[in-house]
PDB file of C-alpha atoms in Angstrom:
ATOM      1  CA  UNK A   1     -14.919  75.727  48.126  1.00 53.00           C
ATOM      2  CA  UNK A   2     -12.892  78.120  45.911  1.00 62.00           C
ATOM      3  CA  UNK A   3      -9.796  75.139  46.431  1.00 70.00           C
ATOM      4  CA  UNK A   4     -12.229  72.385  45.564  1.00 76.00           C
ATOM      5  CA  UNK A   5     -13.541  74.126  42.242  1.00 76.00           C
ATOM      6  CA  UNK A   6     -13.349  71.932  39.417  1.00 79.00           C
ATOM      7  CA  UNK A   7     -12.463  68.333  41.608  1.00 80.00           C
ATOM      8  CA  UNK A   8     -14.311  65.252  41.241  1.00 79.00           C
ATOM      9  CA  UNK A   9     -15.609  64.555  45.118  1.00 83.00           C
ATOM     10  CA  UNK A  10     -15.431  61.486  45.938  1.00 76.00           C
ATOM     11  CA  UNK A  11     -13.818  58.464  46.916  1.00 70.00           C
ATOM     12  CA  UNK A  12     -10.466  59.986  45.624  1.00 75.00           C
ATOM     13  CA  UNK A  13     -11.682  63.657  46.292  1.00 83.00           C
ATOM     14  CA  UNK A  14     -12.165  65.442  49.336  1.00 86.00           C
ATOM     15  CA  UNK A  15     -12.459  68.983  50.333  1.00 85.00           C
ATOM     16  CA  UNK A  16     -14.054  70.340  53.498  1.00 89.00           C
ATOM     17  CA  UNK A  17     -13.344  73.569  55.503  1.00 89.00           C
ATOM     18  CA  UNK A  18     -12.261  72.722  58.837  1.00 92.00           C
ATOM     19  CA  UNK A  19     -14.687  76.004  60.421  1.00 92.00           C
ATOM     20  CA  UNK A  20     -17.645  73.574  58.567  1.00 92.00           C
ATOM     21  CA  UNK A  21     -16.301  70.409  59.376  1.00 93.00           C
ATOM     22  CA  UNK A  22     -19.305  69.681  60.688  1.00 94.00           C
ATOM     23  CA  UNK A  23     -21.235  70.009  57.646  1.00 93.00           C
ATOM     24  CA  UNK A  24     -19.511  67.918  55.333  1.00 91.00           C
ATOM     25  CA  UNK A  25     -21.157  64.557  53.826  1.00 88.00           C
ATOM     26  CA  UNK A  26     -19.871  61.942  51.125  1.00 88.00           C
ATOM     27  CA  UNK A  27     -22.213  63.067  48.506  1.00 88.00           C
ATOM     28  CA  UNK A  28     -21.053  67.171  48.858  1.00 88.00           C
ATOM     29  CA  UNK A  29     -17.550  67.314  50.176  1.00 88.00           C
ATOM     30  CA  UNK A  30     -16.227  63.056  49.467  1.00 87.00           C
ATOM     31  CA  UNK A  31     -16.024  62.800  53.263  1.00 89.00           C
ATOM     32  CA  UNK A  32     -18.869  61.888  56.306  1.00 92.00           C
ATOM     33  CA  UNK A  33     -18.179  62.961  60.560  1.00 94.00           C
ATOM     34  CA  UNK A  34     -15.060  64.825  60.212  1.00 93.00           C
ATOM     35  CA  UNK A  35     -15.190  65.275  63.599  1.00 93.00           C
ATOM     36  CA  UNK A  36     -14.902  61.451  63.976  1.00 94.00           C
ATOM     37  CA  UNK A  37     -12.317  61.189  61.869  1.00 92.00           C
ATOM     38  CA  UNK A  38     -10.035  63.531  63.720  1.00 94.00           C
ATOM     39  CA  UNK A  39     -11.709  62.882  67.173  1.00 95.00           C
ATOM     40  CA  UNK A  40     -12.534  66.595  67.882  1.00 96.00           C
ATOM     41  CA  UNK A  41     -14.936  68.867  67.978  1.00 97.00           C
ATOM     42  CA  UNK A  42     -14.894  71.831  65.782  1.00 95.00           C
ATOM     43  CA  UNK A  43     -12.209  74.355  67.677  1.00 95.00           C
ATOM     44  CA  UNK A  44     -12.920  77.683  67.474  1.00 93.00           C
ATOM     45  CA  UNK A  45     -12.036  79.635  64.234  1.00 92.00           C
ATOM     46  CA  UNK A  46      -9.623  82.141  66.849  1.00 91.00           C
ATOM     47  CA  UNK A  47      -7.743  79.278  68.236  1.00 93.00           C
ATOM     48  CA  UNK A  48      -4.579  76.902  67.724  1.00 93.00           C
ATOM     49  CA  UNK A  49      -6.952  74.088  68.131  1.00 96.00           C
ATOM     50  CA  UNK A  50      -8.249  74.662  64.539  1.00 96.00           C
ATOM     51  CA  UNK A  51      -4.778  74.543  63.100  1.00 95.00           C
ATOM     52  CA  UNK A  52      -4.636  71.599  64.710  1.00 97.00           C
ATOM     53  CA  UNK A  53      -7.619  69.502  63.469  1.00 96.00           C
ATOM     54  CA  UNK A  54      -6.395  71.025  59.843  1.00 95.00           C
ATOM     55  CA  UNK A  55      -3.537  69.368  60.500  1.00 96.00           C
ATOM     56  CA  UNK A  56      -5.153  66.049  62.301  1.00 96.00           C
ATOM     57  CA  UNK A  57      -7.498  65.714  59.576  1.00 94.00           C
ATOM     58  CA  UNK A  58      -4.512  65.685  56.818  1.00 92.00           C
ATOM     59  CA  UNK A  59      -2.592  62.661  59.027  1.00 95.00           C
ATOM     60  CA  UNK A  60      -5.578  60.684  59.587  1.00 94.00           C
ATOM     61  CA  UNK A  61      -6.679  61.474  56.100  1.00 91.00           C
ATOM     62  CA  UNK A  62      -3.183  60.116  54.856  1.00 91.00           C
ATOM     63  CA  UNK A  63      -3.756  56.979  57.113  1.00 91.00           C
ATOM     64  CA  UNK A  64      -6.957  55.888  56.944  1.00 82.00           C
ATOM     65  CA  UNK A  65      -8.390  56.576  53.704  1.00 60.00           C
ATOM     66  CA  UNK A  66      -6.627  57.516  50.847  1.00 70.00           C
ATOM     67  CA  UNK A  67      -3.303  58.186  49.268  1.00 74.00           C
ATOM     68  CA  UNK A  68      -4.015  61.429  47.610  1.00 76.00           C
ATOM     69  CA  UNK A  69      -1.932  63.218  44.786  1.00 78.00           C
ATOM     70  CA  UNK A  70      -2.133  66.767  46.542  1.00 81.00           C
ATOM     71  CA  UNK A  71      -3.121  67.413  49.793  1.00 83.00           C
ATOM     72  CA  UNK A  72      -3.507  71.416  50.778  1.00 86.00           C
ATOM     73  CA  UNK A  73      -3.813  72.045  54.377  1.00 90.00           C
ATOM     74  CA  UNK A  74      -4.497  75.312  55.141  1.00 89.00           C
ATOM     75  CA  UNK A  75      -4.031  76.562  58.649  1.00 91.00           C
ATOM     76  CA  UNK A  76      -4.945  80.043  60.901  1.00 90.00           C
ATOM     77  CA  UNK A  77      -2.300  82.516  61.775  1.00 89.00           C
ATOM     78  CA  UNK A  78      -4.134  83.493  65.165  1.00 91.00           C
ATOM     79  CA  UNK A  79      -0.997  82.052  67.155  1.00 92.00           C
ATOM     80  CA  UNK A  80       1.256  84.777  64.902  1.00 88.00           C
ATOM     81  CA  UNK A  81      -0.761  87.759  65.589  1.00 88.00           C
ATOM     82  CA  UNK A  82      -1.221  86.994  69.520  1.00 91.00           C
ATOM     83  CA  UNK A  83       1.704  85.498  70.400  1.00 91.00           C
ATOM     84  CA  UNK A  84       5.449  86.896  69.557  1.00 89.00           C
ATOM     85  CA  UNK A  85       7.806  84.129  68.195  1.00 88.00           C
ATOM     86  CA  UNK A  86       9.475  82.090  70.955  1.00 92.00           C
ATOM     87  CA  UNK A  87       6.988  82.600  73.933  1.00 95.00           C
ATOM     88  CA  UNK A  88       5.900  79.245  75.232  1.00 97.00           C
ATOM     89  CA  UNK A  89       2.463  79.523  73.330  1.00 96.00           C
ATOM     90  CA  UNK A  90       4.401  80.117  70.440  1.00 94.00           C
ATOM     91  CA  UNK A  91       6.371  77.475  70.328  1.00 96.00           C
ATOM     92  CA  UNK A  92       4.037  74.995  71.833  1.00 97.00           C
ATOM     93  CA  UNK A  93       2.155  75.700  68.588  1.00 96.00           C
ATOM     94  CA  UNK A  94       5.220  74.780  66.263  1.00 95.00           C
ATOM     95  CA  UNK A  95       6.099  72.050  68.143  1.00 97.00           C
ATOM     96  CA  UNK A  96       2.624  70.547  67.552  1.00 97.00           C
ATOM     97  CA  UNK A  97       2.726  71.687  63.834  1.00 96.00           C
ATOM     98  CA  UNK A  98       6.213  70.120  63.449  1.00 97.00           C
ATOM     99  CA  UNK A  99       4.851  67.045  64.943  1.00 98.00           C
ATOM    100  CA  UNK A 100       1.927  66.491  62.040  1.00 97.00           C
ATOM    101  CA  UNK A 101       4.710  67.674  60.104  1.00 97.00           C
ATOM    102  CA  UNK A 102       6.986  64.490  60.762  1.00 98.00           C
ATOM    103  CA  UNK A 103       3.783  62.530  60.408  1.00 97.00           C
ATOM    104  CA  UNK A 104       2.908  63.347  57.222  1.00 95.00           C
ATOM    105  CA  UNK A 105       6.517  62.413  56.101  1.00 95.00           C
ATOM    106  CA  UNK A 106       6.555  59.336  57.975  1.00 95.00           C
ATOM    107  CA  UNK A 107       3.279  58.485  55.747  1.00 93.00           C
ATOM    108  CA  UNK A 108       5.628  59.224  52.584  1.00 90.00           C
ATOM    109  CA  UNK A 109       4.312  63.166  52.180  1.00 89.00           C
ATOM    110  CA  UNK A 110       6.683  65.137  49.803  1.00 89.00           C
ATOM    111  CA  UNK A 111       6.127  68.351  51.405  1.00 91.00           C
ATOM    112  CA  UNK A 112       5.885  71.831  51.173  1.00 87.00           C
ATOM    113  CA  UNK A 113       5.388  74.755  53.397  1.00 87.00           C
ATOM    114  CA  UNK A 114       4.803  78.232  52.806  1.00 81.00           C
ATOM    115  CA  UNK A 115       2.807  81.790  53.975  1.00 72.00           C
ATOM    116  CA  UNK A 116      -0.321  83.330  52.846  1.00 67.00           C
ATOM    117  CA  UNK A 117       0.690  86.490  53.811  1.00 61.00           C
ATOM    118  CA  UNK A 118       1.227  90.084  51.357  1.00 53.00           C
ATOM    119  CA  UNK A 119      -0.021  93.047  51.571  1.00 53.00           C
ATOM    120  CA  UNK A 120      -1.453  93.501  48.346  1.00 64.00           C
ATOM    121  CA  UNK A 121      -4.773  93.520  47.092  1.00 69.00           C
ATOM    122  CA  UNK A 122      -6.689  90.407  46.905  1.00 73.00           C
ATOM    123  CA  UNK A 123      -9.204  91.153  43.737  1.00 79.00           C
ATOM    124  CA  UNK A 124      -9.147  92.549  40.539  1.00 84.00           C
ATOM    125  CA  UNK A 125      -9.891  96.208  39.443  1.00 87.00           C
ATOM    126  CA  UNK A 126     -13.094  95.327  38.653  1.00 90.00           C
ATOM    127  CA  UNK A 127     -13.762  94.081  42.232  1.00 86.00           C
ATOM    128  CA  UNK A 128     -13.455  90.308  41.345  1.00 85.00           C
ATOM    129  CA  UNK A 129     -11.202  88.090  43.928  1.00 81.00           C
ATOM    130  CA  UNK A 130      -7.928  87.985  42.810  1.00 80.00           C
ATOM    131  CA  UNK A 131      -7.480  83.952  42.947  1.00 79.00           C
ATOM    132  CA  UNK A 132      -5.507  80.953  41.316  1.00 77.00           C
ATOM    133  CA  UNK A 133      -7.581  77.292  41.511  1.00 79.00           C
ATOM    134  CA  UNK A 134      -5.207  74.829  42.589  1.00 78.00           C
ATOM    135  CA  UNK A 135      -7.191  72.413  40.335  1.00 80.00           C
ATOM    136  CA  UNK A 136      -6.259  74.242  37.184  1.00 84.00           C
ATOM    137  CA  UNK A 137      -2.905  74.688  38.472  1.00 82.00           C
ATOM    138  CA  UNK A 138      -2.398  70.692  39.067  1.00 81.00           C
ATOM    139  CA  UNK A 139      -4.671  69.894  35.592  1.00 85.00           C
ATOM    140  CA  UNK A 140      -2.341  72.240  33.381  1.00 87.00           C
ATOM    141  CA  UNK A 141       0.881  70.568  35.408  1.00 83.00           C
ATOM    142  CA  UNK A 142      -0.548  66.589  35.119  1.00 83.00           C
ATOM    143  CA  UNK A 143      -3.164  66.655  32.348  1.00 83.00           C
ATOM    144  CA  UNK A 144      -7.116  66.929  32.548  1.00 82.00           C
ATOM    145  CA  UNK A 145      -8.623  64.340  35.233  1.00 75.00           C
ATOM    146  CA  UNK A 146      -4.894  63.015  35.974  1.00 66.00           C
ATOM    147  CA  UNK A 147      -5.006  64.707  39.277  1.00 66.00           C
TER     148      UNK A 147
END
Protein backbone atom coordinates (compact mmCIF):
# COMPACT_ATOMS: atom_id res chain seq x y z
CA UNK A 1 0.00 0.00 0.00
CA UNK A 2 2.81 2.41 1.04
CA UNK A 3 3.72 2.34 -3.19
CA UNK A 4 0.09 2.94 -4.04
CA UNK A 5 -0.32 6.04 -1.58
CA UNK A 6 -1.66 8.91 -3.26
CA UNK A 7 -2.75 6.91 -6.91
CA UNK A 8 -6.04 7.10 -8.40
CA UNK A 9 -7.14 3.11 -8.59
CA UNK A 10 -8.64 2.38 -11.29
CA UNK A 11 -8.93 1.67 -14.77
CA UNK A 12 -5.44 3.34 -15.27
CA UNK A 13 -4.31 2.45 -11.62
CA UNK A 14 -3.42 -0.66 -10.13
CA UNK A 15 -1.57 -1.75 -7.13
CA UNK A 16 -1.82 -5.12 -5.39
CA UNK A 17 0.77 -7.08 -3.30
CA UNK A 18 1.49 -10.23 -4.89
CA UNK A 19 1.49 -12.17 -0.96
CA UNK A 20 -2.48 -10.66 -1.16
CA UNK A 21 -3.08 -11.23 -4.59
CA UNK A 22 -5.84 -12.90 -3.64
CA UNK A 23 -7.52 -10.13 -2.03
CA UNK A 24 -7.50 -7.58 -4.52
CA UNK A 25 -10.88 -6.23 -6.25
CA UNK A 26 -11.55 -3.33 -8.89
CA UNK A 27 -13.08 -1.05 -6.43
CA UNK A 28 -9.79 -1.33 -3.72
CA UNK A 29 -6.71 -2.20 -5.66
CA UNK A 30 -8.08 -1.25 -9.86
CA UNK A 31 -7.71 -4.99 -10.51
CA UNK A 32 -10.27 -8.35 -9.94
CA UNK A 33 -8.71 -12.50 -9.80
CA UNK A 34 -5.13 -11.80 -9.97
CA UNK A 35 -4.67 -15.18 -9.82
CA UNK A 36 -6.55 -15.45 -13.17
CA UNK A 37 -4.77 -13.03 -14.64
CA UNK A 38 -1.41 -14.62 -14.14
CA UNK A 39 -2.82 -18.25 -14.04
CA UNK A 40 -1.35 -19.12 -10.58
CA UNK A 41 -2.03 -19.56 -7.37
CA UNK A 42 -0.53 -17.44 -4.75
CA UNK A 43 3.27 -19.03 -4.33
CA UNK A 44 4.54 -18.98 -1.16
CA UNK A 45 6.07 -15.69 0.24
CA UNK A 46 9.70 -18.03 0.74
CA UNK A 47 9.76 -19.11 -2.80
CA UNK A 48 10.98 -18.17 -6.48
CA UNK A 49 7.48 -18.81 -7.51
CA UNK A 50 6.41 -15.42 -6.01
CA UNK A 51 9.05 -13.56 -7.92
CA UNK A 52 7.66 -15.08 -10.57
CA UNK A 53 3.92 -14.19 -10.53
CA UNK A 54 5.44 -10.46 -9.64
CA UNK A 55 6.92 -10.73 -12.66
CA UNK A 56 3.89 -12.65 -14.65
CA UNK A 57 1.52 -10.24 -13.39
CA UNK A 58 3.70 -7.13 -14.84
CA UNK A 59 3.78 -9.02 -18.60
CA UNK A 60 0.27 -9.91 -18.62
CA UNK A 61 -0.52 -6.61 -17.05
CA UNK A 62 1.47 -4.91 -20.01
CA UNK A 63 -0.56 -7.16 -22.48
CA UNK A 64 -3.81 -7.37 -21.58
CA UNK A 65 -4.90 -4.35 -19.94
CA UNK A 66 -3.19 -1.31 -19.90
CA UNK A 67 -0.23 0.66 -21.06
CA UNK A 68 0.85 2.15 -17.84
CA UNK A 69 3.31 5.18 -17.28
CA UNK A 70 5.31 3.34 -14.38
CA UNK A 71 5.16 -0.02 -13.58
CA UNK A 72 7.19 -1.12 -10.14
CA UNK A 73 7.63 -4.74 -9.76
CA UNK A 74 8.98 -5.64 -6.75
CA UNK A 75 10.39 -9.09 -6.28
CA UNK A 76 11.81 -11.50 -3.09
CA UNK A 77 15.45 -12.08 -2.59
CA UNK A 78 14.82 -15.70 -1.06
CA UNK A 79 16.76 -17.25 -4.17
CA UNK A 80 19.94 -14.78 -2.98
CA UNK A 81 20.03 -15.77 0.55
CA UNK A 82 19.58 -19.72 -0.16
CA UNK A 83 21.23 -20.19 -3.10
CA UNK A 84 25.01 -18.92 -3.96
CA UNK A 85 25.26 -17.22 -7.44
CA UNK A 86 25.74 -19.71 -10.29
CA UNK A 87 24.26 -22.98 -8.74
CA UNK A 88 21.60 -24.34 -11.02
CA UNK A 89 18.76 -22.89 -8.71
CA UNK A 90 20.41 -19.79 -9.05
CA UNK A 91 20.53 -19.39 -12.32
CA UNK A 92 17.36 -21.12 -13.20
CA UNK A 93 15.91 -18.16 -11.29
CA UNK A 94 17.69 -15.45 -13.56
CA UNK A 95 17.05 -17.15 -16.47
CA UNK A 96 13.30 -16.97 -15.72
CA UNK A 97 13.68 -13.29 -14.52
CA UNK A 98 15.62 -12.44 -17.72
CA UNK A 99 12.91 -14.04 -19.63
CA UNK A 100 9.93 -11.51 -18.21
CA UNK A 101 12.70 -9.27 -18.61
CA UNK A 102 12.83 -9.57 -22.57
CA UNK A 103 9.07 -9.59 -22.37
CA UNK A 104 8.51 -6.55 -20.94
CA UNK A 105 10.85 -4.97 -23.62
CA UNK A 106 9.32 -6.77 -26.35
CA UNK A 107 5.94 -4.95 -25.03
CA UNK A 108 7.99 -1.53 -25.46
CA UNK A 109 9.10 -1.37 -21.43
CA UNK A 110 11.93 1.25 -20.92
CA UNK A 111 13.43 -0.47 -18.10
CA UNK A 112 15.17 -0.34 -15.06
CA UNK A 113 16.62 -2.66 -12.56
CA UNK A 114 18.04 -2.22 -9.31
CA UNK A 115 18.51 -3.69 -5.36
CA UNK A 116 16.71 -2.99 -2.25
CA UNK A 117 19.41 -3.89 -0.29
CA UNK A 118 21.64 -1.45 2.59
CA UNK A 119 22.31 -1.88 5.72
CA UNK A 120 21.09 1.13 7.17
CA UNK A 121 18.26 1.96 9.14
CA UNK A 122 14.91 1.97 7.65
CA UNK A 123 12.97 4.78 9.94
CA UNK A 124 13.51 7.93 11.34
CA UNK A 125 14.85 8.86 14.87
CA UNK A 126 11.66 9.25 15.99
CA UNK A 127 10.74 5.64 15.03
CA UNK A 128 8.78 6.63 11.82
CA UNK A 129 9.62 4.40 8.51
CA UNK A 130 12.15 5.92 6.69
CA UNK A 131 10.26 5.91 3.10
CA UNK A 132 10.04 7.84 -0.34
CA UNK A 133 6.29 7.45 -2.22
CA UNK A 134 6.95 6.73 -5.67
CA UNK A 135 3.75 8.76 -6.37
CA UNK A 136 5.26 11.97 -5.11
CA UNK A 137 8.38 11.10 -6.71
CA UNK A 138 6.60 10.65 -10.35
CA UNK A 139 3.96 13.83 -9.44
CA UNK A 140 6.99 16.27 -8.61
CA UNK A 141 8.89 14.69 -11.96
CA UNK A 142 5.44 14.88 -14.43
CA UNK A 143 3.08 17.30 -12.68
CA UNK A 144 0.00 16.60 -10.27
CA UNK A 145 -2.44 13.79 -11.80
CA UNK A 146 -0.06 13.55 -15.04
CA UNK A 147 1.11 10.23 -13.86
Amino acid sequence: AMLGKGLAIGPQGVCFSAERATEATSSSHGIDDVCGLVDMKVPDVYSAELSEFVMKAGARLMEQQMRPDVLYLSTTDYIQHKHAPGTPIANAFYAMLDRYLQRLDELGADIAVTADHGMNAKHTAEGEPAVVYVQTLAEAHCGAGAC
